[in-house]
GROMACS .gro file of C-alpha atoms in nm:
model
   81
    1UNK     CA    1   0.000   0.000   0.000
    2UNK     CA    2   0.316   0.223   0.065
    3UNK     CA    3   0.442   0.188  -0.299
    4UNK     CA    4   0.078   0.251  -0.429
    5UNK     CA    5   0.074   0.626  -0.216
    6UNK     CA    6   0.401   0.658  -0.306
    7UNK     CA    7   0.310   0.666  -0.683
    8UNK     CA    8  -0.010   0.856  -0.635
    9UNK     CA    9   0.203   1.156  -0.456
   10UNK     CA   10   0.426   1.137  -0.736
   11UNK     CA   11   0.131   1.154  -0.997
   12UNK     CA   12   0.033   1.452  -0.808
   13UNK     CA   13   0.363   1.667  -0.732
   14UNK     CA   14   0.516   1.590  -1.082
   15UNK     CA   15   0.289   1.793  -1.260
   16UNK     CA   16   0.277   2.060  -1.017
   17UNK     CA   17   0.620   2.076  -1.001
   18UNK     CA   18   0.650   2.076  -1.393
   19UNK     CA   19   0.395   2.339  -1.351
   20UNK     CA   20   0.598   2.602  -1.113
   21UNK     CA   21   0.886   2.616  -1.362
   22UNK     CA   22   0.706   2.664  -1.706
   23UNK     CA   23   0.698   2.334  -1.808
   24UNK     CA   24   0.397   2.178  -1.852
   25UNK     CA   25   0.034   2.434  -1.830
   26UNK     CA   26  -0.255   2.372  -1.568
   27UNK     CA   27  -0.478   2.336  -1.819
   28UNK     CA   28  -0.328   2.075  -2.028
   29UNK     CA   29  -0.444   1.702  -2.072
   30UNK     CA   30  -0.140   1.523  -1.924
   31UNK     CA   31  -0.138   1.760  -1.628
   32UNK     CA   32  -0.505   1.714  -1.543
   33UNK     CA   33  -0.471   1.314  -1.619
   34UNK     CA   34  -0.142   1.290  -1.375
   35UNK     CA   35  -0.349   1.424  -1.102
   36UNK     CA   36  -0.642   1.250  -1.192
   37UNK     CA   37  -0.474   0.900  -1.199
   38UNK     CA   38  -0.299   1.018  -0.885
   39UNK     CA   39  -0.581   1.150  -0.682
   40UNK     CA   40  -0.772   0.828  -0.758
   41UNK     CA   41  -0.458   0.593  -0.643
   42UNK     CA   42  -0.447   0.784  -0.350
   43UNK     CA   43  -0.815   0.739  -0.286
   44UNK     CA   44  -0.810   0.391  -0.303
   45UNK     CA   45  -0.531   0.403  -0.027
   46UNK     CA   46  -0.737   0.624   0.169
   47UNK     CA   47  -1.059   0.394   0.125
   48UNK     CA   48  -0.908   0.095   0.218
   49UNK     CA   49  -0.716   0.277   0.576
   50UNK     CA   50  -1.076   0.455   0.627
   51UNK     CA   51  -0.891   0.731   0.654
   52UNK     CA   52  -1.213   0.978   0.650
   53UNK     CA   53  -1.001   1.330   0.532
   54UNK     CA   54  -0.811   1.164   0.348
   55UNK     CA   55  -1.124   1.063   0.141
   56UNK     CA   56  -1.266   1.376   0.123
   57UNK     CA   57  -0.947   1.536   0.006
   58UNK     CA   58  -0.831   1.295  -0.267
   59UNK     CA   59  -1.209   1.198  -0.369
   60UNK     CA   60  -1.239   1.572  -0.443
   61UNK     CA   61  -0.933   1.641  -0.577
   62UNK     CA   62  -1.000   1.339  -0.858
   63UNK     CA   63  -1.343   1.490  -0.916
   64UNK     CA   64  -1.182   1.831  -0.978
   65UNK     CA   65  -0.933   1.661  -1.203
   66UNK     CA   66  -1.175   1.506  -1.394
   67UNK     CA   67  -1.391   1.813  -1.454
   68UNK     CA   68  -1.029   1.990  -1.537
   69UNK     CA   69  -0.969   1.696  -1.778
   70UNK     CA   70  -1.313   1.714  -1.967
   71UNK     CA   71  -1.258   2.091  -2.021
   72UNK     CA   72  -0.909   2.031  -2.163
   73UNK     CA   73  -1.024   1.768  -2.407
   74UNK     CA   74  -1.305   2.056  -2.492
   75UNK     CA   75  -1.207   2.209  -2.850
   76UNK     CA   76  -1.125   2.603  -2.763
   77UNK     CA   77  -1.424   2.832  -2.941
   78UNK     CA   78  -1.168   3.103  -2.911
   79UNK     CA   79  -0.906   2.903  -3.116
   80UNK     CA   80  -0.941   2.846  -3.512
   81UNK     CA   81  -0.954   2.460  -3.571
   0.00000   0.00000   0.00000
């Protein structure tokens, strides 16, 4: 279970990281699928430890991923195709 929060923190902080120093935007797909795969991982963990916060935290943080996600797959109105 240690390896699998391990994985899911990394999933997290790797994009924000990557994020802080210009490298990869907020709003993109892999950022927004990084912390959705992590959030979920780390959801799990906290579902099977019934760790009550931790569920709330990383349940919502996956739910804001995905929303983030589904508006980054969105085409951009603003942008020509």
């Amino acid at each position: 279970m240690q390896v699998v929060s391990l994985v899911g923190a990394l999933l997290i902080l790797l994009p924000f990281a990557a994020s802080q120093v210009g490298r990869l935007p907020v709003r993109s797909v892999a950022y927004q699928v990084l912390n959705l795969a992590g959030s979920a991982l780390l959801t799990w963990v906290a579902v099977a430890g019934r760790q009550y916060g931790f569920i709330l935290l990383e349940a919502t943080w996956a739910v804001m991923s995905a929303v983030g996600l589904v508006r980054a797959l969105r085409p951009d109105p603003a942008r020509p195709a």
